[in-house]
Each structure stands twice: as C-alpha cells, then as structure tokens.
PDB file of C-alpha atoms in Angstrom:
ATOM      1  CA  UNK A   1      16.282 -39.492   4.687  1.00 52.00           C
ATOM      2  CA  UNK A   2      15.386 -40.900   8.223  1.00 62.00           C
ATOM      3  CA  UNK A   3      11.857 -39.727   7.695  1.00 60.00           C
ATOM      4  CA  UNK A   4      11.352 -40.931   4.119  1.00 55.00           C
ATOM      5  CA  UNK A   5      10.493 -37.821   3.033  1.00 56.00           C
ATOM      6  CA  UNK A   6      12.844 -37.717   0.450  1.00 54.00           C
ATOM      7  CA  UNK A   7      11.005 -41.102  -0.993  1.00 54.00           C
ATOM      8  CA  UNK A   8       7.992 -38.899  -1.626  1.00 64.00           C
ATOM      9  CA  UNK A   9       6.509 -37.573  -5.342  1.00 86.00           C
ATOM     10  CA  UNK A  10       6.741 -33.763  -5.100  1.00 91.00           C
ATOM     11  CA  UNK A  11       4.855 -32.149  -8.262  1.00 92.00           C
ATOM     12  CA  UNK A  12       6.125 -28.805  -9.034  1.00 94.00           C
ATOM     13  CA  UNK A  13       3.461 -26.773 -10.722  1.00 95.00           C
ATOM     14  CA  UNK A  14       3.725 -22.771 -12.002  1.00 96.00           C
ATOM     15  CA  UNK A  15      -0.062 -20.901 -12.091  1.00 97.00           C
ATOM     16  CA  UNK A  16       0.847 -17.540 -14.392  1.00 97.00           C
ATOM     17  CA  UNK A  17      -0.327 -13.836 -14.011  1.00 97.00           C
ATOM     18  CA  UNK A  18      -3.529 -13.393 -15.182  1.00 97.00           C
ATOM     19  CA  UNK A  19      -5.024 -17.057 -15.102  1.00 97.00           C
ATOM     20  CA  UNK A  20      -8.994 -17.378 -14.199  1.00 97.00           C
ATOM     21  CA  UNK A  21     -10.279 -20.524 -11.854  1.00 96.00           C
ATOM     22  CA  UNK A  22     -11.191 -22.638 -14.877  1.00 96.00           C
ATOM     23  CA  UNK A  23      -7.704 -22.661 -16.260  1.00 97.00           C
ATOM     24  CA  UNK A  24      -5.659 -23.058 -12.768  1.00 97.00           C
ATOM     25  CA  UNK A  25      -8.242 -25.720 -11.719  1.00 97.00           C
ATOM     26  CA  UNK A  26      -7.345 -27.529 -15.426  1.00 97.00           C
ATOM     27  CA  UNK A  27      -3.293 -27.244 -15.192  1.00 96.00           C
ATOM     28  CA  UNK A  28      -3.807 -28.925 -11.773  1.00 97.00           C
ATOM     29  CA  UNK A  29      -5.502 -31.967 -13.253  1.00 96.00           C
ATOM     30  CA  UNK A  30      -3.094 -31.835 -16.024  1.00 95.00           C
ATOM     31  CA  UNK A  31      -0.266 -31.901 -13.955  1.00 93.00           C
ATOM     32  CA  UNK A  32      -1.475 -35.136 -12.142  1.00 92.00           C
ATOM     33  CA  UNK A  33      -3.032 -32.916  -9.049  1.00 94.00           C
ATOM     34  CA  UNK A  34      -6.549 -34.201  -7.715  1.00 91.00           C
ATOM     35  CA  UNK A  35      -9.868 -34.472  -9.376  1.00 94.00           C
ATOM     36  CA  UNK A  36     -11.675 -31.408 -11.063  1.00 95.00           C
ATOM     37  CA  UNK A  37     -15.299 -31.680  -9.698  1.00 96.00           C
ATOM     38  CA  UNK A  38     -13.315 -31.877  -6.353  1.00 96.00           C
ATOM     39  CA  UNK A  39     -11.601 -28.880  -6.941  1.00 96.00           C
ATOM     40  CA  UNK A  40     -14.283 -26.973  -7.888  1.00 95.00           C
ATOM     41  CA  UNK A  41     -16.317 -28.282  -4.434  1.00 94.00           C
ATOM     42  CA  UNK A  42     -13.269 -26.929  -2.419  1.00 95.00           C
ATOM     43  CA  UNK A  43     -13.234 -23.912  -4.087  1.00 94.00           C
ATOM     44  CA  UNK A  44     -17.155 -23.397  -4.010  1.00 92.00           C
ATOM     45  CA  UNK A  45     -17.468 -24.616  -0.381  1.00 91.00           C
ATOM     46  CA  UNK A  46     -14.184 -25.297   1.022  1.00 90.00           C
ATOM     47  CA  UNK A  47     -13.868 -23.651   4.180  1.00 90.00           C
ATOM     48  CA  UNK A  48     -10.807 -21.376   4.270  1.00 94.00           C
ATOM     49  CA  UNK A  49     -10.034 -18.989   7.200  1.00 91.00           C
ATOM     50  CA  UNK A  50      -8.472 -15.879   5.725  1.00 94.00           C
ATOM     51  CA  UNK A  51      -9.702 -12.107   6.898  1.00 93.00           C
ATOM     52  CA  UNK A  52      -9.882 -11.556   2.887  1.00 93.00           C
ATOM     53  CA  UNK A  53     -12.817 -13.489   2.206  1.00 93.00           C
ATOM     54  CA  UNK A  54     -14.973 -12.685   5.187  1.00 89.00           C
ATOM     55  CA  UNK A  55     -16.659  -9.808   3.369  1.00 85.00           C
ATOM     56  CA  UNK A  56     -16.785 -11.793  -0.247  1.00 89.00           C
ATOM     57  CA  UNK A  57     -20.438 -12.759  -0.474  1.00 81.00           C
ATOM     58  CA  UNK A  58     -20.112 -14.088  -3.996  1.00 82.00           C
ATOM     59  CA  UNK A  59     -20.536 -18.247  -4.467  1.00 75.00           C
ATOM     60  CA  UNK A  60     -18.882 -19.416  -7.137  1.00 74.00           C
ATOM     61  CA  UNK A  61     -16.668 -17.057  -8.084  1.00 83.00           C
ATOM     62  CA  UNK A  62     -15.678 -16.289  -4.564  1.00 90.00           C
ATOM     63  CA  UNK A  63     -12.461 -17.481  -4.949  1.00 96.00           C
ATOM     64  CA  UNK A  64     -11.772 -15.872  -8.292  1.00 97.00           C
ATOM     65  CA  UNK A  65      -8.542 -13.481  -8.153  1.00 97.00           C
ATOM     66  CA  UNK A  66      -7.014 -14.907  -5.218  1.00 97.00           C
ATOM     67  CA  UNK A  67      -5.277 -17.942  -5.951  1.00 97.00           C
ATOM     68  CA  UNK A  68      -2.309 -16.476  -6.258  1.00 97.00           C
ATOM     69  CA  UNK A  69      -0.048 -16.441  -9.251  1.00 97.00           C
ATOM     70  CA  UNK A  70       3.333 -18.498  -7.781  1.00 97.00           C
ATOM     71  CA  UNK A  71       5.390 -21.683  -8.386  1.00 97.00           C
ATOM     72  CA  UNK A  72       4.466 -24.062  -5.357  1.00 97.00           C
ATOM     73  CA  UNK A  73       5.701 -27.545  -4.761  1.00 95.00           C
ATOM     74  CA  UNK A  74       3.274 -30.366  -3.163  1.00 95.00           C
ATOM     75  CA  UNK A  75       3.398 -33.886  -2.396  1.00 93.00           C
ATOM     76  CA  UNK A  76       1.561 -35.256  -5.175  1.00 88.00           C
ATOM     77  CA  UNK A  77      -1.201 -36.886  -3.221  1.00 90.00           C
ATOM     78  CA  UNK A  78      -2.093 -33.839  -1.326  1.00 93.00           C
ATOM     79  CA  UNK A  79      -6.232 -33.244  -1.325  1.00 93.00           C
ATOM     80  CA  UNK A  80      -8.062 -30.295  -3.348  1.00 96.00           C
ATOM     81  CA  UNK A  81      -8.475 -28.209  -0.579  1.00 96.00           C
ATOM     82  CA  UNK A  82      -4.913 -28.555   0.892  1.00 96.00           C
ATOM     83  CA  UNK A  83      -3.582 -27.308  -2.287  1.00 97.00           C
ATOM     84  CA  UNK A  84      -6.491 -24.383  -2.677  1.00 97.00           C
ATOM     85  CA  UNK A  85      -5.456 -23.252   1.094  1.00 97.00           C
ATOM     86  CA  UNK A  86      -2.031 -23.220  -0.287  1.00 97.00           C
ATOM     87  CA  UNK A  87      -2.607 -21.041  -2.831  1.00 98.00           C
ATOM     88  CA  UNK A  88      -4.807 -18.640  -0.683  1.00 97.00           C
ATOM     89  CA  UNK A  89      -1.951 -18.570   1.897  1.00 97.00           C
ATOM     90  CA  UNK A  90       0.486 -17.376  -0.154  1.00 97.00           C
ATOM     91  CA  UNK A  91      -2.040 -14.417  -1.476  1.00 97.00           C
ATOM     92  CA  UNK A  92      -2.681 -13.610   2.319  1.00 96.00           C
ATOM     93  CA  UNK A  93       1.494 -12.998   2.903  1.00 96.00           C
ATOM     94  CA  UNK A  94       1.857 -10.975  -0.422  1.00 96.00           C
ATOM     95  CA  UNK A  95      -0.801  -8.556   0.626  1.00 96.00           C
ATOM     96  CA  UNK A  96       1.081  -7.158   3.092  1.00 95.00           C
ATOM     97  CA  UNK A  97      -0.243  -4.740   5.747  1.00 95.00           C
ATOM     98  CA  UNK A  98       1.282  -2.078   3.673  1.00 96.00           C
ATOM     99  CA  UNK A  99      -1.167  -2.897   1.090  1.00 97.00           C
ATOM    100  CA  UNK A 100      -3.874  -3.354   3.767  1.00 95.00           C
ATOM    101  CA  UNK A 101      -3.368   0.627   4.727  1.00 95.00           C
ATOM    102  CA  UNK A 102      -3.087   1.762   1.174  1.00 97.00           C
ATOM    103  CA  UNK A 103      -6.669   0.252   0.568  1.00 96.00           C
ATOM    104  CA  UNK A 104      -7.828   2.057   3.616  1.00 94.00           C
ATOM    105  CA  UNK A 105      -5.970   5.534   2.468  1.00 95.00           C
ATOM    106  CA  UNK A 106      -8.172   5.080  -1.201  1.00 94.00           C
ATOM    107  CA  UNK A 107     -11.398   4.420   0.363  1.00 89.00           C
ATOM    108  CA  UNK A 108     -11.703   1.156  -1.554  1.00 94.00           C
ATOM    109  CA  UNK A 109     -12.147  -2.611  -0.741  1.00 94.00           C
ATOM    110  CA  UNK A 110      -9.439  -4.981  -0.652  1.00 95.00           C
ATOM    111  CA  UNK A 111     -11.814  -6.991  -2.773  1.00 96.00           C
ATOM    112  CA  UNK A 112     -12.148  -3.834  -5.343  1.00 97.00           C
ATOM    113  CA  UNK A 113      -8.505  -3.149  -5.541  1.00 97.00           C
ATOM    114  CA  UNK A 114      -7.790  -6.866  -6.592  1.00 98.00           C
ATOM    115  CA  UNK A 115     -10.706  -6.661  -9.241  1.00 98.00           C
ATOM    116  CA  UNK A 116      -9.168  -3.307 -10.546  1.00 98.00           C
ATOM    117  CA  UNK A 117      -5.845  -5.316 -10.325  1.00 98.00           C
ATOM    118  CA  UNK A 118      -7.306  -8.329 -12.378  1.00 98.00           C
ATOM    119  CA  UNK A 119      -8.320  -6.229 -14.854  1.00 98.00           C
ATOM    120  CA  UNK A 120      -5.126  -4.587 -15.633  1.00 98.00           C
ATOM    121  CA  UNK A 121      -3.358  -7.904 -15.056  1.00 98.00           C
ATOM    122  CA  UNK A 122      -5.499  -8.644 -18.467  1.00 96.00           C
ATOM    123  CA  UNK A 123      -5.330  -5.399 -20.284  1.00 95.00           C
ATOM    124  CA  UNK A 124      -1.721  -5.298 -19.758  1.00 96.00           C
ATOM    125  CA  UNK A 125       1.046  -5.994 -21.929  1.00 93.00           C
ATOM    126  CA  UNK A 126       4.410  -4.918 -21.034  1.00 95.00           C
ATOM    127  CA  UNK A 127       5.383  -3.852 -16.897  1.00 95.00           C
ATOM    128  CA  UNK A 128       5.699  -0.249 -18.066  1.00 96.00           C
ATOM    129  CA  UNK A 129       1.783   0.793 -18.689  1.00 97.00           C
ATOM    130  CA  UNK A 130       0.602  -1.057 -15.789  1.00 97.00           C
ATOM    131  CA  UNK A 131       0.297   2.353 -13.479  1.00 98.00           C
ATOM    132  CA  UNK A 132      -0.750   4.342 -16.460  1.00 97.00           C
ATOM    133  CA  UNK A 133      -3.491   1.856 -17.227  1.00 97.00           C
ATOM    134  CA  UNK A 134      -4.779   1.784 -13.716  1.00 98.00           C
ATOM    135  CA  UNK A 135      -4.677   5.409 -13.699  1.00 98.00           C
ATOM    136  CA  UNK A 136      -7.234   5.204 -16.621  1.00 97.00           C
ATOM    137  CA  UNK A 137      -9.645   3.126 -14.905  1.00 98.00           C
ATOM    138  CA  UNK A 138      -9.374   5.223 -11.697  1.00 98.00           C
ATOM    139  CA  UNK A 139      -9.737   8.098 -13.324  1.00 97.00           C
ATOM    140  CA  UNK A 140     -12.466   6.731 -15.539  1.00 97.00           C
ATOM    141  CA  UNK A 141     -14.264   5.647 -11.879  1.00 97.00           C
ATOM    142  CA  UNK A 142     -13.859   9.002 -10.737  1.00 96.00           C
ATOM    143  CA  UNK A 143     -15.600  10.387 -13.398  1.00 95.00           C
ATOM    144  CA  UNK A 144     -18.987   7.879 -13.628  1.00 95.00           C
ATOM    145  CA  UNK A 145     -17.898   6.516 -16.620  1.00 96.00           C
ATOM    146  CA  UNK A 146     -18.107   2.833 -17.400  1.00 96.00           C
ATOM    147  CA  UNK A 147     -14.406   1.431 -17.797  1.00 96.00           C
ATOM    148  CA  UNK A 148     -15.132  -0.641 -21.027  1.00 95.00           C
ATOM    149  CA  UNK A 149     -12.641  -3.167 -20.686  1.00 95.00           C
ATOM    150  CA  UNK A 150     -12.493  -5.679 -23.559  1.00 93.00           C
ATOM    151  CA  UNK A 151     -10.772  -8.563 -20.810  1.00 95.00           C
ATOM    152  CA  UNK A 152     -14.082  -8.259 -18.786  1.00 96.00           C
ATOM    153  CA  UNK A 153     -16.097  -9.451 -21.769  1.00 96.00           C
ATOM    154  CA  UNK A 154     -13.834 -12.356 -22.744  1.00 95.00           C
ATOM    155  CA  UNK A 155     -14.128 -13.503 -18.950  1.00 96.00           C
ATOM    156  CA  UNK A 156     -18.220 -13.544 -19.689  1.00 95.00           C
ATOM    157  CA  UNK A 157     -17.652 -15.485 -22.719  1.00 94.00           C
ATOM    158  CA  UNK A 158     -15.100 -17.838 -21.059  1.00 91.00           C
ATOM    159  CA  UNK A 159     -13.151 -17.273 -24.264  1.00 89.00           C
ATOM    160  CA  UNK A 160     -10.088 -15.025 -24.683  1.00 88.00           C
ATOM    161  CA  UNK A 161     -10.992 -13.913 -28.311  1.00 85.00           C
ATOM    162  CA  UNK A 162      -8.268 -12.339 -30.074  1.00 79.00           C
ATOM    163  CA  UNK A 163     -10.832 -10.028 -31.845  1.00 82.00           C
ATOM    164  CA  UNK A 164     -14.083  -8.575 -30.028  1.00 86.00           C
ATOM    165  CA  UNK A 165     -17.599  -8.501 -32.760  1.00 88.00           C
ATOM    166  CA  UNK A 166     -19.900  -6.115 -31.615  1.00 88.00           C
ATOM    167  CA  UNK A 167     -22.392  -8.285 -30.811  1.00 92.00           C
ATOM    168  CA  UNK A 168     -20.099  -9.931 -27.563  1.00 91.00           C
ATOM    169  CA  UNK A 169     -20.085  -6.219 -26.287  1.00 93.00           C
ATOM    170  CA  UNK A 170     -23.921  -6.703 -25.760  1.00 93.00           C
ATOM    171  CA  UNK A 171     -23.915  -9.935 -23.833  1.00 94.00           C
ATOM    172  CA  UNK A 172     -26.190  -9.237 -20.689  1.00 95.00           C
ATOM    173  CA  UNK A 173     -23.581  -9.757 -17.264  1.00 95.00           C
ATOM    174  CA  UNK A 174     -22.834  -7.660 -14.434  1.00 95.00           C
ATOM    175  CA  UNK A 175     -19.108  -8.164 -15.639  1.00 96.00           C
ATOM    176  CA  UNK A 176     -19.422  -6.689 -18.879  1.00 97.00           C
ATOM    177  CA  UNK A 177     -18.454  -3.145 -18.332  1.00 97.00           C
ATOM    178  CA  UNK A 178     -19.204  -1.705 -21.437  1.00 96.00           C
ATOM    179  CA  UNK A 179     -23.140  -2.500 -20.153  1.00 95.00           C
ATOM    180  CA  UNK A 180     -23.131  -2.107 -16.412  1.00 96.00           C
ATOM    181  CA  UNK A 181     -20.981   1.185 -14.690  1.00 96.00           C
ATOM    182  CA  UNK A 182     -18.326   0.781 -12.164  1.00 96.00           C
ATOM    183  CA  UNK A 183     -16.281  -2.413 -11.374  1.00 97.00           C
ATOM    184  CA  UNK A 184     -17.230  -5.709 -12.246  1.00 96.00           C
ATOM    185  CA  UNK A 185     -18.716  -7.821  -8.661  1.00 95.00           C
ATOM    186  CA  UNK A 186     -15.565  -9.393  -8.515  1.00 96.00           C
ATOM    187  CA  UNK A 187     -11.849  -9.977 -10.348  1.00 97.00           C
ATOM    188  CA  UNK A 188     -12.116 -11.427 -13.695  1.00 97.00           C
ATOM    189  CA  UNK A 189      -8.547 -13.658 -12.936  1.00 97.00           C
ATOM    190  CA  UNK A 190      -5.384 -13.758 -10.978  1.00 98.00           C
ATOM    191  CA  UNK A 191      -3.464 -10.745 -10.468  1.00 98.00           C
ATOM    192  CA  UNK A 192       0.412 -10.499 -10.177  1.00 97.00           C
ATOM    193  CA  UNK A 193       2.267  -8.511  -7.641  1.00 97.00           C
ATOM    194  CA  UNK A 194       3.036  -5.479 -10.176  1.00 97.00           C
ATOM    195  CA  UNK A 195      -0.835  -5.540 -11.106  1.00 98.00           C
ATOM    196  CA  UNK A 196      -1.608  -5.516  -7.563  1.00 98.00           C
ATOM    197  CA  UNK A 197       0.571  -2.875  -7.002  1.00 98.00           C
ATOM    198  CA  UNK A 198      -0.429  -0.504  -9.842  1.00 98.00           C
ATOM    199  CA  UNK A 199      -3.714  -0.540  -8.753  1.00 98.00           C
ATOM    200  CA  UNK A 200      -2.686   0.804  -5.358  1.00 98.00           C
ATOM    201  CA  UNK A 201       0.068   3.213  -6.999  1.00 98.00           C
ATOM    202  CA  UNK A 202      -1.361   4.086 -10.252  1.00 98.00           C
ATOM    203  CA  UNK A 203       0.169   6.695 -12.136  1.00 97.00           C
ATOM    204  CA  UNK A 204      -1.278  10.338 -12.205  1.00 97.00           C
ATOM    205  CA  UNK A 205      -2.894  11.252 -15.411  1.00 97.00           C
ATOM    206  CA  UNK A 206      -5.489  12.762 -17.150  1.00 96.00           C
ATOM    207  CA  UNK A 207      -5.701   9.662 -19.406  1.00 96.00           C
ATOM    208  CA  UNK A 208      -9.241   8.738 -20.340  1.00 96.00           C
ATOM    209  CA  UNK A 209      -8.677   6.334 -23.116  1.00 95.00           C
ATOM    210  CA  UNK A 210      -6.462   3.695 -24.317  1.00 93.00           C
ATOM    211  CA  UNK A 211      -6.300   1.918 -27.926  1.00 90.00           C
ATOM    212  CA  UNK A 212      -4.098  -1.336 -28.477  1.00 88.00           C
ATOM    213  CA  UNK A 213      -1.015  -1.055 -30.745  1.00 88.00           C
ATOM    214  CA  UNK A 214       0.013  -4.015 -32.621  1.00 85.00           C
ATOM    215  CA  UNK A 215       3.469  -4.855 -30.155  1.00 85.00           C
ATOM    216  CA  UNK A 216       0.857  -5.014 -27.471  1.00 86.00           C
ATOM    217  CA  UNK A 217       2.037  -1.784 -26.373  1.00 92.00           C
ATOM    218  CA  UNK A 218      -1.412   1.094 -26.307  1.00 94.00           C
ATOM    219  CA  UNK A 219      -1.578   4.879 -27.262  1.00 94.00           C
ATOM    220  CA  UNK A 220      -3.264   7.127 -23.943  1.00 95.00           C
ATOM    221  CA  UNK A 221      -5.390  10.230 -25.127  1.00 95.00           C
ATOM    222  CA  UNK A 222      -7.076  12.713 -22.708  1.00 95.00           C
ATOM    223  CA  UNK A 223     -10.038  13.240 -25.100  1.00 93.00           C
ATOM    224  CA  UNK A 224     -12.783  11.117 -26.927  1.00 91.00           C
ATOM    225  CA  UNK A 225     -11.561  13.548 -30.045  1.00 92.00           C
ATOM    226  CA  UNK A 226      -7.663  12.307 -29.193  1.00 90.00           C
ATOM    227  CA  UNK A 227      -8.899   9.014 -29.201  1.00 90.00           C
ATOM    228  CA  UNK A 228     -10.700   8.856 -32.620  1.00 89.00           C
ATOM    229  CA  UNK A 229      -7.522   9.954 -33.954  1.00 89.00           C
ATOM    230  CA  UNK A 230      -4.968   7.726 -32.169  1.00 88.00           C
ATOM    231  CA  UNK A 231      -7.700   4.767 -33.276  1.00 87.00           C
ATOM    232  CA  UNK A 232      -7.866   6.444 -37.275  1.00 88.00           C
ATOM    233  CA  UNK A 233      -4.271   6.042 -37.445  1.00 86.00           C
ATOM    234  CA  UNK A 234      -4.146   2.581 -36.335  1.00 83.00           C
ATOM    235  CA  UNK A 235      -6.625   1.443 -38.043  1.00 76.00           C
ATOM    236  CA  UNK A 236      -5.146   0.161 -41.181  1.00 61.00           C
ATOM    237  CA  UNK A 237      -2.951  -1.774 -39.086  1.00 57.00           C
ATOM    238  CA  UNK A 238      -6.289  -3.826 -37.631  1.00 52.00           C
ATOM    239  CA  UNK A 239      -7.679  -4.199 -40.727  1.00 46.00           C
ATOM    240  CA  UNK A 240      -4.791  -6.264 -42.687  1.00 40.00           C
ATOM    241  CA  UNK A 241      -5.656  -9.953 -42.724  1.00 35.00           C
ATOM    242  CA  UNK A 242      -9.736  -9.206 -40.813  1.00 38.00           C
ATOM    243  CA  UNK A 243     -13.479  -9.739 -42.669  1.00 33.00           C
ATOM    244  CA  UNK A 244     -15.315  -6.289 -41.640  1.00 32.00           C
ATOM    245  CA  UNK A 245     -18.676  -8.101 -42.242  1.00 32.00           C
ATOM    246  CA  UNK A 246     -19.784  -7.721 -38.815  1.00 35.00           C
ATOM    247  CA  UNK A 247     -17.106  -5.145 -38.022  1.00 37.00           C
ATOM    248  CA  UNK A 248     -14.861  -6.141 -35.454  1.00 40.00           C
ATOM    249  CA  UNK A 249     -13.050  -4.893 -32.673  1.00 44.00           C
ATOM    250  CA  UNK A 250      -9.230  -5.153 -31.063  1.00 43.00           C
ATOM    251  CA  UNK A 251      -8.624  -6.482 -27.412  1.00 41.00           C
ATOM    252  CA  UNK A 252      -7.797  -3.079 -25.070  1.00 46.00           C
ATOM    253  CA  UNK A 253      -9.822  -0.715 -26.952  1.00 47.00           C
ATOM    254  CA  UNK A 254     -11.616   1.734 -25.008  1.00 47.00           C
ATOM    255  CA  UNK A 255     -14.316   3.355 -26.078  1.00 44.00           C
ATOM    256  CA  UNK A 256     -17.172   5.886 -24.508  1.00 40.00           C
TER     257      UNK A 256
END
C-alpha cells in the first residue's frame, strides 16, 4: 500500500501448450498487452541473454518454441520486450540442468529436443501417448526415415486444417517433413512440460507408425502392412460427412 503498488493494473494472461508466435503475439494484443509490430521487433531483434539461444542461428523464427506455455501476471504497461524476456525466463528455469544432461546423454541439441517436443506437443492428444509418440519419431530418426508429421505442414500453411488434401503435403518448406528428412530447422510451437519431457523419456518401442482415431486417441503399428490395416479399418469412420474429390487426409496420420 505504501508503495502504490497495489494502485497498479496487473493483466493476467494464460499462453496454452502448443501455441505458435503468431497466436501468443495476438492474445497479447487482445488482452490489452503492447503493440503487435512491436512485438514482433522484440522477438525478431530483441536482445535476450539466455545460454539457449546462443547457438539458434534462425531470424525470425528464432524465438519459436520457447516462449513458454505458463500463466504470468504483468503490470499492464510493461514494454514488448519486458514481457518476451518474461516468457523466455520462465522457459530457462523449467529446463532444468537435469534436462540439460539428458540432452547431452542423447547426443541431441537442446534446440532439437524442443523441436521434437513441439511436434508431439501438436500431434498429441491425451498425456498418455505422449512417450509412445516420441518414441515413433525417435525411432523413425533412427532409421532415416522422414517423420511425416501432419502438425509440421499446418505450421507451413499457418492454418491448423482439420483435414490435410494432398496437395498441402507438397508445399515446398524445410518444415514439411513429409518432403525434407529429419527434423524440421526449428519447433513448429510451444511445448509443455510433459511434451518436453517425452521427448527426453520417450517410451521404448518398435512403433513406426501412428493413425488418428476419432477420440483423438491413435492406433501404433510396427509395420507399413500393420498400418494399412489399422488405417482400412478406420477408414469408414473418416469418410462420414467428407467430399473424396481431391481425397483427403486426417491430422496425425503417418505415412511412408
């Protein structure tokens, strides 16, 4: 009270699992917080001294996974950058050193682990598949084959598409993994802890594939032959209520 503190507007703001830049930059504005093109200048060249980013050489989406998914409080006058830094601090204390060392134990980047974690973060539907998921893409990484990931195409298209046409599998990116091998050059949106920490932990499988059930839940198969089958027997569940002019495709299906 003696410092007026209590006089201030605090804005209370929640950015969710799985949101990319463009959406956390436009819940800011919503919510009252600073100007967009300002946001996007401290994001792009904001200078921001965390050990995380020294080895990101990417320019605009440099940023991109690591504005981390929290509630924060601010005072509602508080600059772009402040609130960026903000963000980025609290990523820096929930990658703990523990994490650190696991990164160093797989032989990865930090910067490819949160990728890997951004794309289960948006793959994932329920807490329980995370690890089994992230098994699929490590083991799919182990074995030179391109992960296929239907989330890394919508984050090309800037467009979360329920249903995937053929046609946006073939968009020319270096984040469309169904065209280029390995992982994308950088996360594809914010992971949560749990994503995080399935791509550090995933589960040990032989899991190659995974096709999209219609509780968001997904069927795992070993084989390209298991695969067609778990797909066959879905498939009349897709097709209810769809045109099959162009022949579509459901979020979460891999394919090879």
């Amino acid at each position: 009270l003696q410092s007026g503190k209590g006089f201030m507007d605090i804005v209370k703001f929640t950015i969710p699992e799985g949101f990319e830049i463009r959406m956390i930059v436009d819940k800011l504005v919503e919510r009252g917080l600073g100007d967009k093109e300002r946001f996007y200048e401290a994001i792009n060249n904001g200078m921001y001294e965390y050990d995380f980013l020294q080895n990101i050489l990417r320019k605009e989406e440099r940023l991109e996974g690591y504005l981390c998914p929290d509630t924060y409080e601010v005072y509602r006058y508080t600059d772009e950058e402040e609130i960026i830094d903000k963000m980025l601090e609290r990523f820096d204390n929930v990658f703990n050193e523990e994490y650190k060392k696991r990164v160093e134990e797989m032989d990865m980047s930090m910067d490819e682990i949160v990728t890997l974690a951004s794309i289960i973060e948006r793959e994932a539907k329920v807490d329980e598949e995370r690890k089994i998921i992230s098994s699929v893409f490590h083991n799919r990484l182990k074995s030179k084959m391109m992960l296929q990931s239907c989330a890394t195409v919508q984050y090309v298209l800037k467009e979360r598409k329920e249903i995937l046409l053929y046609k946006d599998l073939e968009i020319q990116s270096p984040y469309n993994t169904y065209k280029n091998l390995g992982l994308p050059p950088g996360p594809i949106a914010s992971p949560g802890l749990k994503s995080i920490e399935a791509a550090l932990y995933p589960d040990e499988t032989d899991y190659l594939y995974f096709v999209a059930k219609n509780d968001g839940t997904h069927v795992f198969t070993k084989t390209f032959k298991e695969h067609i089958e778990a797909q066959n027997k879905l498939k009349n569940n897709w097709t209810i209520g769809n045109t099959y002019k162009n022949y579509v495709l459901p979020i979460n299906v891999i394919f090879f």
